Amino acid sequence: IFFNLVLGELYPKRLALQKAESFALATVGIITFVQALFFPFVKLLSASTNGLLRLTGLKVEAFEESISKEEFKSMVEAGQETGVLNETESDILTSVFDFEHKTAENVMTPRTDVYMINLARPLSEYLDEMLHERYSRIPVYEEDVDNIVGILYMKDFMLEARRVGFDQVSIASLLHPAYFVPERKPVDELLIELKETKTHMAVLIDEYGGFSGIVTMEDLIEEIVGDIEDEFDVDEPEIRKIDETTYQVSGLITIHDLNDELDLNLDGKAEDYDTLGGLIIHLLGHIPVEEDCGLEFEHEGLVMKIEAVKDKRIELVKLVIPPVPPEEKEERKERSREREKEKDRSKD
């Protein structure tokens, strides 16, 4: 058994990982020959098994050897450790599996951060700001922000302004229909829909019919490949390290991302909040105001201090994380892996 495991499985696997191309070229002929040689026997065994299934009234299904998601993730980790995959490739492959567990609500730009214009107001009130913001698409509402009437493409706006002049542009005549989706829609389904409909922006609606935010094609792609910076983006990291135990963190960062980045174990399944700011509001017990700046909370061994409040939400938090013993770090990693496995099982 020892020699069978070492020479028949472990050593060939290590050899194939480290010298993949040369190993494949050296063995492809032998594998092809053996496959052809044993093909009749495999067909005979399959036919016999299928016959027994039919006799016992069981369903005959095509069998394909497959691996579980956990096994695939383990293979990706092994590939990175051995150098077959670099860090970027490993992150992308892992992100693909995390992608299917997210909803549009998890990746949206919330309504409070969406730049919009009111169709009922004069264009002159928005013109300078529209040109300054440099968005390619702008949601347009009428009177109430929950009443989205369309999407303005800035390309169309600039062409029309060149033709008739800025003062004569009719925003209503340039609007494209908004693509509405429920905020709980899985992002993998949303990506397919946007691709099929050739739409670049989805307007999210909550269960009460109100506008909750937007998701763009870029947002969805960034969930897989990471942040895509363009020439107008301002680099504002969600987490800024101050010292070995202290961080300045955006209140909008999700609990899931915070756990991943700082190796924490905060509860990311709470129904009352999804973000760090939401967690602190939950602890605070009321809508935050500027006077709350400086307040500190201790939660699950972490010290959280409110540093900035804007428009009734928490913008910045100072987070102090006590040093963690090596054995506890391993326990946290194991708990994190168990959470991922549990999510995979619940999805299946």
Coordinates of C-alpha atoms in Angstrom, one line a residue, residues 135-295:
Y135 CA -20.5 59.8 -15.5
S136 CA -21.4 58.0 -18.8
R137 CA -24.9 57.2 -17.6
I138 CA -27.1 59.1 -15.2
P139 CA -30.4 57.9 -13.7
V140 CA -33.2 60.5 -14.0
Y141 CA -36.2 60.7 -11.7
E142 CA -39.2 63.0 -11.6
E143 CA -40.1 64.7 -8.3
D144 CA -39.5 61.6 -6.2
V145 CA -36.2 59.6 -6.2
D146 CA -38.3 56.4 -6.2
N147 CA -39.8 57.4 -9.5
I148 CA -37.0 56.6 -11.9
V149 CA -38.2 57.6 -15.4
G150 CA -35.1 56.7 -17.4
I151 CA -31.3 56.7 -17.9
L152 CA -29.5 59.7 -19.6
Y153 CA -26.5 58.7 -21.7
M154 CA -24.0 61.6 -21.5
K155 CA -22.8 60.8 -25.1
D156 CA -26.4 61.5 -26.4
F157 CA -26.5 64.6 -24.2
M158 CA -23.3 66.1 -25.6
L159 CA -24.2 65.4 -29.2
E160 CA -27.6 67.0 -28.7
A161 CA -26.0 70.0 -26.9
R162 CA -23.6 70.4 -29.8
R163 CA -26.5 70.4 -32.2
V164 CA -28.9 72.8 -30.4
G165 CA -26.9 74.3 -27.6
F166 CA -27.0 73.4 -23.9
D167 CA -29.9 75.7 -23.1
Q168 CA -32.1 74.0 -25.6
V169 CA -31.5 70.4 -24.7
S170 CA -34.6 68.4 -23.8
I171 CA -33.5 65.7 -21.3
A172 CA -36.9 63.9 -21.5
S173 CA -36.4 63.3 -25.3
L174 CA -33.0 61.7 -24.7
L175 CA -33.9 59.2 -22.0
H176 CA -33.4 55.4 -22.4
P177 CA -35.6 53.0 -20.6
A178 CA -34.3 51.9 -17.2
Y179 CA -33.6 48.2 -16.6
F180 CA -35.3 47.4 -13.3
V181 CA -34.4 44.3 -11.2
P182 CA -35.1 43.2 -7.6
E183 CA -32.3 44.0 -5.2
R184 CA -32.1 40.3 -4.1
K185 CA -31.3 39.0 -7.7
P186 CA -28.3 36.7 -7.8
V187 CA -25.4 38.5 -9.5
D188 CA -24.5 35.6 -11.7
E189 CA -28.1 35.7 -13.2
L190 CA -27.9 39.5 -13.5
L191 CA -24.6 39.4 -15.4
I192 CA -26.1 37.0 -18.0
E193 CA -29.2 39.3 -18.3
L194 CA -27.1 42.5 -18.8
K195 CA -25.0 40.7 -21.4
E196 CA -28.0 39.3 -23.3
T197 CA -29.9 42.6 -23.2
K198 CA -26.8 44.7 -24.0
T199 CA -27.5 46.8 -20.9
H200 CA -24.8 48.4 -18.8
M201 CA -26.7 49.5 -15.8
A202 CA -29.5 47.9 -13.7
V203 CA -31.7 49.9 -11.3
L204 CA -32.4 47.9 -8.2
I205 CA -35.9 48.0 -6.6
D206 CA -36.6 46.8 -3.0
E207 CA -39.5 44.7 -1.8
Y208 CA -41.6 47.8 -1.3
G209 CA -41.1 49.1 -4.8
G210 CA -38.6 51.8 -3.8
F211 CA -35.3 52.6 -5.5
S212 CA -32.4 51.1 -3.5
G213 CA -29.4 51.5 -5.8
I214 CA -27.7 50.7 -9.1
V215 CA -25.4 48.0 -10.4
T216 CA -23.3 48.4 -13.5
M217 CA -21.6 45.8 -15.7
E218 CA -18.3 47.1 -14.3
D219 CA -19.4 46.4 -10.8
L220 CA -20.1 42.8 -11.6
I221 CA -16.9 42.2 -13.5
E222 CA -14.9 43.8 -10.6
E223 CA -16.4 41.2 -8.3
I224 CA -14.4 38.6 -10.3
V225 CA -11.2 40.3 -11.5
G226 CA -10.9 43.0 -8.8
D227 CA -11.1 46.8 -9.0
I228 CA -10.9 48.3 -12.4
E229 CA -9.6 51.9 -12.2
D230 CA -10.2 54.3 -15.0
E231 CA -8.7 57.8 -15.6
F232 CA -11.3 59.5 -13.5
D233 CA -11.4 57.2 -10.5
V234 CA -10.0 58.5 -7.2
D235 CA -8.2 55.8 -5.3
E236 CA -9.8 55.7 -1.9
P237 CA -8.9 52.4 -0.2
E238 CA -11.6 50.9 2.0
I239 CA -9.0 49.9 4.6
R240 CA -5.9 52.0 5.5
K241 CA -3.4 50.6 7.9
I242 CA -2.2 53.0 10.6
D243 CA -0.1 50.6 12.6
E244 CA 0.1 46.9 13.4
T245 CA -3.2 46.8 15.3
T246 CA -5.0 50.0 14.1
Y247 CA -6.9 50.6 10.8
Q248 CA -9.0 53.3 9.3
V249 CA -11.9 51.6 7.6
S250 CA -14.8 52.8 5.4
G251 CA -18.2 52.4 7.0
L252 CA -19.4 51.1 3.7
I253 CA -17.2 48.0 3.6
T254 CA -19.1 44.8 3.8
I255 CA -18.7 42.5 6.8
H256 CA -17.7 39.7 4.4
D257 CA -14.9 41.8 2.8
L258 CA -13.7 43.1 6.2
N259 CA -13.4 39.5 7.5
D260 CA -11.5 38.5 4.4
E261 CA -9.1 41.4 4.4
L262 CA -8.3 41.5 8.2
D263 CA -8.8 37.8 9.0
L264 CA -11.7 38.5 11.4
N265 CA -14.7 36.5 12.4
L266 CA -17.5 39.0 12.6
D267 CA -21.0 37.7 11.9
G268 CA -21.7 38.4 8.3
K269 CA -25.2 36.8 8.2
A270 CA -27.1 39.3 10.3
E271 CA -30.4 40.4 8.8
D272 CA -30.1 43.9 10.2
Y273 CA -26.9 45.0 8.5
D274 CA -24.4 44.1 5.8
T275 CA -21.7 46.7 6.3
L276 CA -19.4 47.8 9.1
G277 CA -21.4 51.1 9.4
G278 CA -24.6 49.1 9.6
L279 CA -23.1 47.0 12.5
I280 CA -22.1 50.1 14.4
I281 CA -25.6 51.7 13.9
H282 CA -27.0 48.4 15.2
L283 CA -24.8 48.9 18.3
L284 CA -25.5 52.6 18.5
G285 CA -29.3 52.1 18.5
H286 CA -30.2 55.2 16.5
I287 CA -29.5 56.9 13.2
P288 CA -26.0 58.5 13.5
V289 CA -25.4 62.2 13.7
E290 CA -22.2 64.3 13.6
E291 CA -22.2 64.5 17.4
D292 CA -21.7 60.7 17.5
C293 CA -18.1 61.2 16.1
G294 CA -15.6 60.0 18.7
L295 CA -17.9 57.4 20.3

